[in-house]
Tab-separated table of C-alpha atoms in Angstrom:
chain	number	residue	atom	x	y	z
A	120	MET	CA	41.888	-6.070	-26.274
A	121	LYS	CA	43.270	-4.925	-23.581
A	122	LYS	CA	39.983	-3.132	-22.714
A	123	LEU	CA	37.858	-6.437	-22.625
A	124	LYS	CA	39.876	-7.675	-20.271
A	125	PHE	CA	37.155	-7.040	-17.950
A	126	LEU	CA	34.773	-9.317	-19.363
A	127	LEU	CA	37.194	-12.623	-18.921
A	128	PRO	CA	35.562	-13.281	-15.446
A	129	LEU	CA	32.021	-13.004	-17.314
A	130	GLY	CA	32.833	-14.784	-20.517
A	131	ILE	CA	34.391	-18.256	-17.782
A	132	PHE	CA	30.830	-17.714	-15.821
A	133	LEU	CA	28.654	-18.343	-19.664
A	134	ALA	CA	31.284	-21.234	-20.337
A	135	LEU	CA	30.344	-22.640	-16.730
A	136	ALA	CA	26.947	-21.896	-17.083
A	137	ALA	CA	26.600	-23.688	-20.191
A	138	PHE	CA	28.223	-26.615	-19.450
A	139	LEU	CA	26.223	-26.465	-16.446
A	140	LEU	CA	23.028	-26.539	-18.220
A	141	ILE	CA	24.102	-29.227	-20.375
A	142	GLY	CA	24.462	-30.561	-17.508
A	143	LEU	CA	20.585	-30.887	-15.999
A	144	GLY	CA	19.232	-31.618	-18.960
A	145	LEU	CA	21.390	-35.662	-18.946
A	146	ASN	CA	20.341	-38.400	-17.027
A	147	PRO	CA	23.127	-40.136	-15.137
A	148	ARG	CA	20.760	-43.218	-14.999
A	149	GLU	CA	21.832	-43.722	-18.583
A	150	VAL	CA	24.904	-45.322	-18.393
A	151	PRO	CA	25.753	-46.004	-22.330
A	152	SER	CA	25.886	-49.931	-22.757
A	153	PRO	CA	29.096	-51.576	-24.109
A	154	LEU	CA	26.394	-54.255	-25.469
A	155	ILE	CA	25.330	-51.338	-28.142
A	156	GLY	CA	26.928	-53.332	-31.647
A	157	LYS	CA	27.929	-56.422	-29.842
A	158	PRO	CA	26.153	-60.050	-29.773
A	159	ALA	CA	23.606	-60.373	-27.656
A	160	PRO	CA	24.496	-62.332	-24.841
A	161	ALA	CA	24.306	-66.121	-25.007
A	162	PHE	CA	21.481	-67.514	-22.790
A	163	ASP	CA	20.246	-70.895	-22.810
A	164	LEU	CA	15.900	-69.807	-20.150
A	165	PRO	CA	12.709	-71.844	-19.290
A	166	ARG	CA	10.112	-70.028	-20.085
A	167	LEU	CA	8.157	-68.414	-17.106
A	168	ASP	CA	4.636	-70.408	-18.766
A	169	ASP	CA	6.378	-73.814	-19.251
A	170	PRO	CA	9.885	-74.686	-16.971
A	171	ALA	CA	10.154	-78.098	-19.177
A	172	GLN	CA	10.712	-74.898	-22.363
A	173	ARG	CA	13.433	-73.770	-22.994
A	174	VAL	CA	14.686	-70.945	-25.158
A	175	ARG	CA	17.673	-69.713	-26.138
A	176	ARG	CA	20.261	-67.291	-28.579
A	177	GLU	CA	20.315	-69.449	-31.328
A	178	ASP	CA	16.702	-70.190	-31.647
A	179	LEU	CA	15.828	-66.253	-32.354
A	180	LEU	CA	18.305	-65.487	-35.100
A	181	GLY	CA	16.501	-64.704	-38.348
A	182	LYS	CA	14.608	-62.128	-36.833
A	183	VAL	CA	14.427	-59.121	-35.208
A	184	TRP	CA	13.563	-59.317	-32.040
A	185	MET	CA	12.904	-56.504	-29.112
A	186	LEU	CA	13.673	-58.225	-25.085
A	187	ASN	CA	12.011	-56.453	-22.113
A	188	VAL	CA	13.453	-57.019	-18.858
A	189	TRP	CA	10.332	-57.111	-16.649
A	190	ALA	CA	9.406	-58.557	-12.969
A	191	SER	CA	6.899	-58.665	-11.263
A	192	TRP	CA	8.230	-56.332	-8.124
A	193	CYS	CA	9.155	-53.733	-10.667
A	194	ALA	CA	6.491	-50.645	-10.080
A	195	ALA	CA	7.427	-49.237	-13.299
A	196	CYS	CA	6.961	-52.423	-15.282
A	197	ARG	CA	3.974	-51.728	-14.465
A	198	ASP	CA	3.248	-48.441	-16.026
A	199	GLU	CA	5.518	-49.889	-19.419
A	200	HIS	CA	3.178	-52.413	-19.496
A	201	PRO	CA	0.060	-51.338	-21.681
A	202	LEU	CA	2.690	-49.911	-24.301
A	203	LEU	CA	3.934	-52.893	-24.804
A	204	VAL	CA	0.116	-54.847	-24.911
A	205	GLU	CA	-0.897	-52.332	-27.108
A	206	MET	CA	3.410	-52.930	-29.624
A	207	ALA	CA	2.326	-56.308	-29.413
A	208	ALA	CA	-1.574	-56.058	-30.747
A	209	ARG	CA	-0.165	-54.117	-33.667
A	210	LYS	CA	2.347	-56.399	-34.004
A	211	ILE	CA	5.495	-54.037	-34.559
A	212	VAL	CA	8.124	-55.975	-33.660
A	213	PRO	CA	8.486	-59.761	-31.562
A	214	ILE	CA	8.460	-59.417	-27.806
A	215	TYR	CA	10.458	-61.888	-25.634
A	216	GLY	CA	10.448	-60.963	-21.769
A	217	LEU	CA	13.157	-62.139	-19.184
A	218	ASP	CA	11.634	-62.442	-16.075
A	219	TYR	CA	14.193	-60.834	-13.512
A	220	LYS	CA	15.478	-61.952	-10.218
A	221	ASP	CA	11.472	-62.788	-9.698
A	222	THR	CA	9.291	-65.627	-8.706
A	223	ARG	CA	7.225	-68.299	-10.736
A	224	ALA	CA	3.844	-67.251	-9.862
A	225	ALA	CA	4.119	-64.028	-9.288
A	226	GLY	CA	5.258	-63.776	-13.130
A	227	GLN	CA	2.417	-65.658	-14.540
A	228	GLN	CA	0.356	-63.751	-12.344
A	229	THR	CA	0.985	-59.972	-13.491
A	230	LEU	CA	0.384	-61.593	-16.930
A	231	ALA	CA	-3.031	-62.413	-16.184
A	232	ARG	CA	-3.576	-59.835	-14.765
A	233	PHE	CA	-2.776	-57.087	-17.120
A	234	GLY	CA	-2.123	-58.732	-20.125
A	235	ASP	CA	0.461	-60.778	-21.568
A	236	PRO	CA	1.959	-58.773	-24.668
A	237	TYR	CA	5.055	-61.388	-24.829
A	238	VAL	CA	5.951	-64.244	-27.335
A	239	ALA	CA	7.417	-66.648	-25.046
A	240	SER	CA	8.470	-64.565	-21.711
A	241	LEU	CA	12.006	-66.012	-20.362
A	242	PHE	CA	12.593	-66.665	-16.509
A	243	ASP	CA	15.745	-66.050	-15.217
A	244	ALA	CA	15.174	-66.719	-11.066
A	245	ASP	CA	18.472	-65.429	-10.134
A	246	GLY	CA	19.183	-62.404	-12.296
A	247	ARG	CA	22.672	-64.011	-14.191
A	248	VAL	CA	21.486	-63.910	-16.811
A	249	GLY	CA	20.240	-60.108	-16.453
A	250	ILE	CA	24.384	-59.512	-15.929
A	251	ASP	CA	25.202	-61.125	-18.691
A	252	TRP	CA	23.132	-58.345	-20.178
A	253	GLY	CA	24.602	-55.560	-17.889
A	254	VAL	CA	21.155	-55.591	-16.344
A	255	TYR	CA	21.005	-53.080	-13.878
A	256	GLY	CA	16.781	-51.299	-14.083
A	257	VAL	CA	14.149	-52.927	-14.730
A	258	PRO	CA	12.485	-52.182	-17.029
A	259	GLU	CA	15.103	-51.956	-20.007
A	260	THR	CA	14.348	-52.648	-23.705
A	261	PHE	CA	16.584	-54.076	-25.703
A	262	ILE	CA	15.957	-54.700	-29.540
A	263	ILE	CA	18.143	-57.434	-31.371
A	264	ASP	CA	18.705	-57.499	-35.459
A	265	ARG	CA	18.673	-60.937	-37.258
A	266	GLN	CA	22.778	-61.239	-36.709
A	267	GLY	CA	22.028	-61.438	-33.223
A	268	VAL	CA	23.423	-58.221	-32.665
A	269	ILE	CA	22.216	-55.589	-30.351
A	270	ARG	CA	21.380	-52.786	-31.752
A	271	MET	CA	19.925	-50.778	-28.970
A	272	LYS	CA	18.960	-50.731	-25.193
A	273	HIS	CA	16.007	-48.413	-23.455
A	274	ILE	CA	17.109	-47.956	-19.988
A	275	GLY	CA	13.609	-47.459	-17.889
A	276	PRO	CA	9.858	-47.330	-18.797
A	277	LEU	CA	9.149	-46.929	-22.329
A	278	THR	CA	6.935	-44.257	-23.744
A	279	PRO	CA	4.763	-43.913	-25.963
A	280	ASP	CA	7.416	-41.324	-27.847
A	281	VAL	CA	10.386	-43.955	-27.464
A	282	ILE	CA	8.506	-46.392	-29.495
A	283	ARG	CA	6.690	-44.019	-32.514
A	284	ASP	CA	10.107	-42.120	-32.756
A	285	LYS	CA	12.680	-44.670	-31.484
A	286	ILE	CA	11.791	-48.325	-31.743
A	287	GLU	CA	9.307	-47.913	-34.794
A	288	PRO	CA	11.844	-46.656	-37.784
A	289	LEU	CA	14.538	-48.926	-36.002
A	290	VAL	CA	13.138	-52.225	-36.640
A	291	ARG	CA	11.704	-50.364	-40.188
A	292	GLN	CA	15.116	-50.140	-41.159
A	293	LEU	CA	16.464	-53.274	-39.772
A	294	ASN	CA	13.426	-55.424	-41.589
A	295	GLY	CA	14.118	-53.408	-44.897
B	665	MET	CA	20.945	-49.641	46.831
B	666	ALA	CA	24.617	-51.124	46.155
B	667	ARG	CA	22.416	-55.022	46.068
B	668	TRP	CA	20.546	-53.075	43.090
B	669	ILE	CA	23.511	-51.668	41.712
B	670	VAL	CA	25.817	-55.500	41.734
B	671	ILE	CA	22.974	-57.286	40.521
B	672	LEU	CA	22.072	-54.758	37.926
B	673	THR	CA	26.013	-55.471	36.891
B	674	LEU	CA	25.975	-58.286	37.131
B	675	ALA	CA	22.780	-58.699	34.010
B	676	LEU	CA	24.828	-56.351	32.493
B	677	LEU	CA	28.138	-58.615	32.475
B	678	ALA	CA	25.233	-61.228	31.453
B	679	GLY	CA	24.161	-60.284	28.727
B	680	TRP	CA	27.744	-58.871	27.373
B	681	THR	CA	29.433	-62.453	27.533
B	682	GLN	CA	26.492	-64.093	26.055
B	683	ALA	CA	27.495	-61.184	22.636
B	684	LYS	CA	28.641	-63.646	20.547
B	685	GLU	CA	31.002	-62.426	17.489
B	686	ALA	CA	29.525	-62.146	14.617
B	687	ALA	CA	29.921	-65.340	12.885
B	688	PRO	CA	32.959	-65.191	9.576
B	689	ALA	CA	31.180	-64.294	6.319
B	690	ALA	CA	33.006	-66.307	4.348
B	691	GLU	CA	34.510	-70.130	4.542
B	692	ASP	CA	36.820	-69.053	3.070
B	693	PRO	CA	38.710	-65.269	4.069
B	694	VAL	CA	41.251	-64.712	2.112
B	695	LEU	CA	39.222	-65.220	-1.350
B	696	GLU	CA	36.086	-62.614	0.980
B	697	ALA	CA	39.371	-59.888	0.986
B	698	ARG	CA	40.024	-60.277	-2.429
B	699	MET	CA	36.538	-60.119	-3.752
B	700	LEU	CA	35.881	-57.241	-1.744
B	701	ARG	CA	39.309	-55.365	-2.723
B	702	ILE	CA	37.656	-56.038	-6.811
B	703	ALA	CA	34.518	-54.890	-5.303
B	704	THR	CA	35.577	-51.499	-3.644
B	705	GLU	CA	36.660	-50.611	-7.741
B	706	LEU	CA	33.824	-51.292	-9.436
B	707	ARG	CA	30.654	-49.026	-8.590
B	708	CYS	CA	27.408	-50.432	-8.014
B	709	LEU	CA	24.909	-48.988	-11.437
B	710	VAL	CA	21.678	-48.915	-9.021
B	711	CYS	CA	23.306	-46.783	-6.658
B	712	GLN	CA	25.744	-44.751	-8.580
B	713	ASN	CA	27.291	-43.161	-5.768
B	714	GLN	CA	28.322	-46.504	-4.277
B	715	THR	CA	31.306	-49.206	-5.224
B	716	ILE	CA	29.528	-52.822	-5.210
B	717	ALA	CA	31.413	-53.167	-1.725
B	718	ASP	CA	29.380	-50.520	0.417
B	719	SER	CA	26.073	-50.699	-1.508
B	720	HIS	CA	23.221	-52.940	0.181
B	721	ALA	CA	21.478	-53.234	-3.663
B	722	GLU	CA	20.471	-56.640	-4.642
B	723	LEU	CA	22.412	-55.783	-7.901
B	724	ALA	CA	25.679	-55.686	-6.112
B	725	VAL	CA	24.723	-58.630	-4.240
B	726	ASP	CA	24.714	-60.721	-7.461
B	727	LEU	CA	28.166	-59.204	-8.647
B	728	ARG	CA	29.822	-59.230	-5.614
B	729	ASN	CA	29.076	-63.595	-5.303
B	730	GLN	CA	29.965	-63.328	-9.783
B	731	VAL	CA	32.710	-61.616	-8.402
B	732	LYS	CA	33.501	-64.908	-5.820
B	733	GLU	CA	32.369	-67.266	-7.817
B	734	MET	CA	34.753	-66.356	-9.992
B	735	LEU	CA	37.429	-65.979	-7.670
B	736	LYS	CA	36.248	-69.169	-7.255
B	737	ARG	CA	37.012	-70.524	-10.592
B	738	GLY	CA	40.456	-69.129	-10.638
B	739	ASP	CA	39.861	-66.171	-12.879
B	740	SER	CA	42.782	-63.669	-12.460
B	741	ASP	CA	41.577	-59.480	-11.036
B	742	GLN	CA	42.031	-58.369	-14.720
B	743	MET	CA	39.378	-60.947	-16.147
B	744	ILE	CA	36.778	-60.217	-14.078
B	745	ILE	CA	37.379	-56.318	-14.052
B	746	ASP	CA	36.667	-57.382	-18.409
B	747	TYR	CA	33.830	-59.061	-17.556
B	748	MET	CA	31.924	-56.105	-16.158
B	749	THR	CA	33.060	-54.016	-18.019
B	750	ALA	CA	32.180	-56.042	-21.276
B	751	ARG	CA	28.755	-55.342	-19.577
B	752	TYR	CA	28.806	-52.516	-17.858
B	753	GLY	CA	31.271	-50.204	-19.837
B	754	ASP	CA	33.703	-47.848	-18.349
B	755	PHE	CA	31.540	-46.432	-15.857
B	756	VAL	CA	31.545	-49.557	-13.502
B	757	LEU	CA	34.994	-48.484	-13.055
B	758	TYR	CA	36.755	-46.156	-10.085
B	759	ARG	CA	40.181	-45.492	-11.908
B	760	PRO	CA	38.489	-45.079	-15.035
B	761	PRO	CA	41.024	-45.744	-18.042
B	762	LEU	CA	43.244	-43.242	-19.479
B	763	LYS	CA	41.561	-43.002	-23.514
B	764	GLY	CA	40.697	-40.047	-25.729
B	765	THR	CA	37.534	-39.668	-24.542
B	766	THR	CA	38.702	-39.570	-20.743
B	767	LEU	CA	41.220	-37.330	-21.076
B	768	VAL	CA	39.786	-34.527	-19.962
B	769	LEU	CA	38.588	-35.384	-16.869
B	770	TRP	CA	41.877	-37.154	-16.052
B	771	PHE	CA	44.238	-34.327	-16.938
B	772	GLY	CA	41.051	-31.109	-16.291
B	773	PRO	CA	42.022	-30.660	-13.367
B	774	GLY	CA	45.666	-30.030	-13.372
B	775	LEU	CA	45.588	-28.184	-16.333
B	776	LEU	CA	43.066	-25.984	-14.500
B	777	LEU	CA	45.319	-26.034	-11.189
B	778	ILE	CA	48.147	-25.047	-13.419
B	779	GLY	CA	46.084	-22.263	-15.298
B	780	GLY	CA	45.522	-21.139	-11.196
B	781	LEU	CA	48.435	-20.842	-10.233
B	782	PHE	CA	50.184	-19.287	-13.381
B	783	THR	CA	46.823	-16.389	-13.279
B	784	LEU	CA	47.549	-16.143	-9.902
B	785	PHE	CA	51.056	-15.823	-10.547
B	786	LEU	CA	50.970	-13.208	-13.232
B	787	VAL	CA	48.701	-11.281	-10.507
B	788	LEU	CA	51.005	-11.509	-8.037
B	789	ARG	CA	54.059	-9.990	-9.883
B	790	ARG	CA	52.065	-7.126	-11.641
B	791	ARG	CA	50.512	-5.577	-8.141
B	792	SER	CA	54.572	-5.870	-6.949
B	793	ARG	CA	55.245	-3.499	-9.481
B	794	LEU	CA	53.451	-1.695	-8.458
B	795	SER	CA	53.607	1.327	-6.673
B	796	PRO	CA	52.960	1.868	-2.630
B	797	ASP	CA	50.209	4.262	-3.809
B	798	GLN	CA	48.608	2.671	-6.591
B	799	PHE	CA	46.687	0.519	-3.705
B	800	GLU	CA	43.611	1.830	-1.969
B	801	ALA	CA	44.832	3.072	1.487
B	802	ASP	CA	44.832	1.188	4.559
B	803	PRO	CA	42.430	3.477	6.998
B	804	ASP	CA	44.407	2.204	9.989
B	805	GLU	CA	47.738	3.394	8.568
B	806	GLU	CA	49.570	6.421	8.279
B	807	PRO	CA	48.244	8.240	4.674
B	808	PRO	CA	51.320	6.824	2.397
B	809	ALA	CA	54.086	9.944	1.891
B	810	ALA	CA	53.366	12.237	-1.374
B	811	PRO	CA	54.482	10.004	-4.384
B	812	SER	CA	58.354	10.375	-5.709
B	813	GLU	CA	59.304	11.664	-8.884
B	814	THR	CA	59.643	7.883	-10.128
B	815	THR	CA	57.076	6.733	-8.620
B	816	ARG	CA	54.900	9.342	-10.901
B	817	SER	CA	56.109	9.190	-13.582
B	818	THR	CA	55.057	4.913	-13.592
B	819	LEU	CA	51.831	5.600	-12.817
B	820	THR	CA	51.085	7.625	-15.526
B	821	ALA	CA	52.871	5.049	-17.599
B	822	SER	CA	51.030	2.440	-16.196
B	823	ARG	CA	47.570	4.169	-17.159
B	824	HIS	CA	48.694	3.917	-21.246
B	825	ASP	CA	47.848	0.414	-21.425
């Protein structure tokens, strides 16, 4: 036993290396949301395309839906936009947009130019609803179930992998 | 030459006297101070190693305003902290709460320190018990005298382990 004592520093080194290796694979930007498994925060916002119409949290109860936080000033949103348009075309899940800290004109222009995948885009000019939803890095995407509970949150632009491996199975399960 | 110096000095003084103090940031300095104290406890999620008091990110500005608004409404500090953790999780707290998942975070450094001190103690104790001839000779020093009979016996004894 004592003969093996010289291996101790090597063991400590390997343990440290393992921790660092795991650390490399983690993304510090992805802060786990405390809202997962909790009821979606209430909101009552005008639509981007029509200030007279409002959308409330209660209006969306009873169906599985997706909230996608976006803005015209957000470059990463532009990257994921074609994927949202494709998702909408395939009718995977109704997508609602939250146009976060934007101007009405710029938001509408973006949708006119790149296509509008949203059933409705909610217009959150001052970002107050964004704070309630714990938004800190646009784009962010939430999946909400029939009872109005947040089941998933994705931070950053969606990728085909995330849609295929996480969102689609979850929506199927929630609808099933 | 001297005239120029006088003129320059006067010009500089003029600029200095005209400079006003920065306008107070808030109408209510007490509230502002309270807001800042809470804001220094909260991490900005956009620029993760800054507090929302330090950060110029838009979200930090919004959150500072949110804190201010809640203070005006008469909310307690704890209510504001709870409000933030409900939305952004424990990660926003620069002082994470003590619970199962944070035990290593809280006590790990202390345990490492104790472990290190203990190891140091063991090593030093073992060394203090070694006879001088078991150390490599210091080249500057005179070679030690030939080991006595007693140290030679400890030497052979320690070789057995």
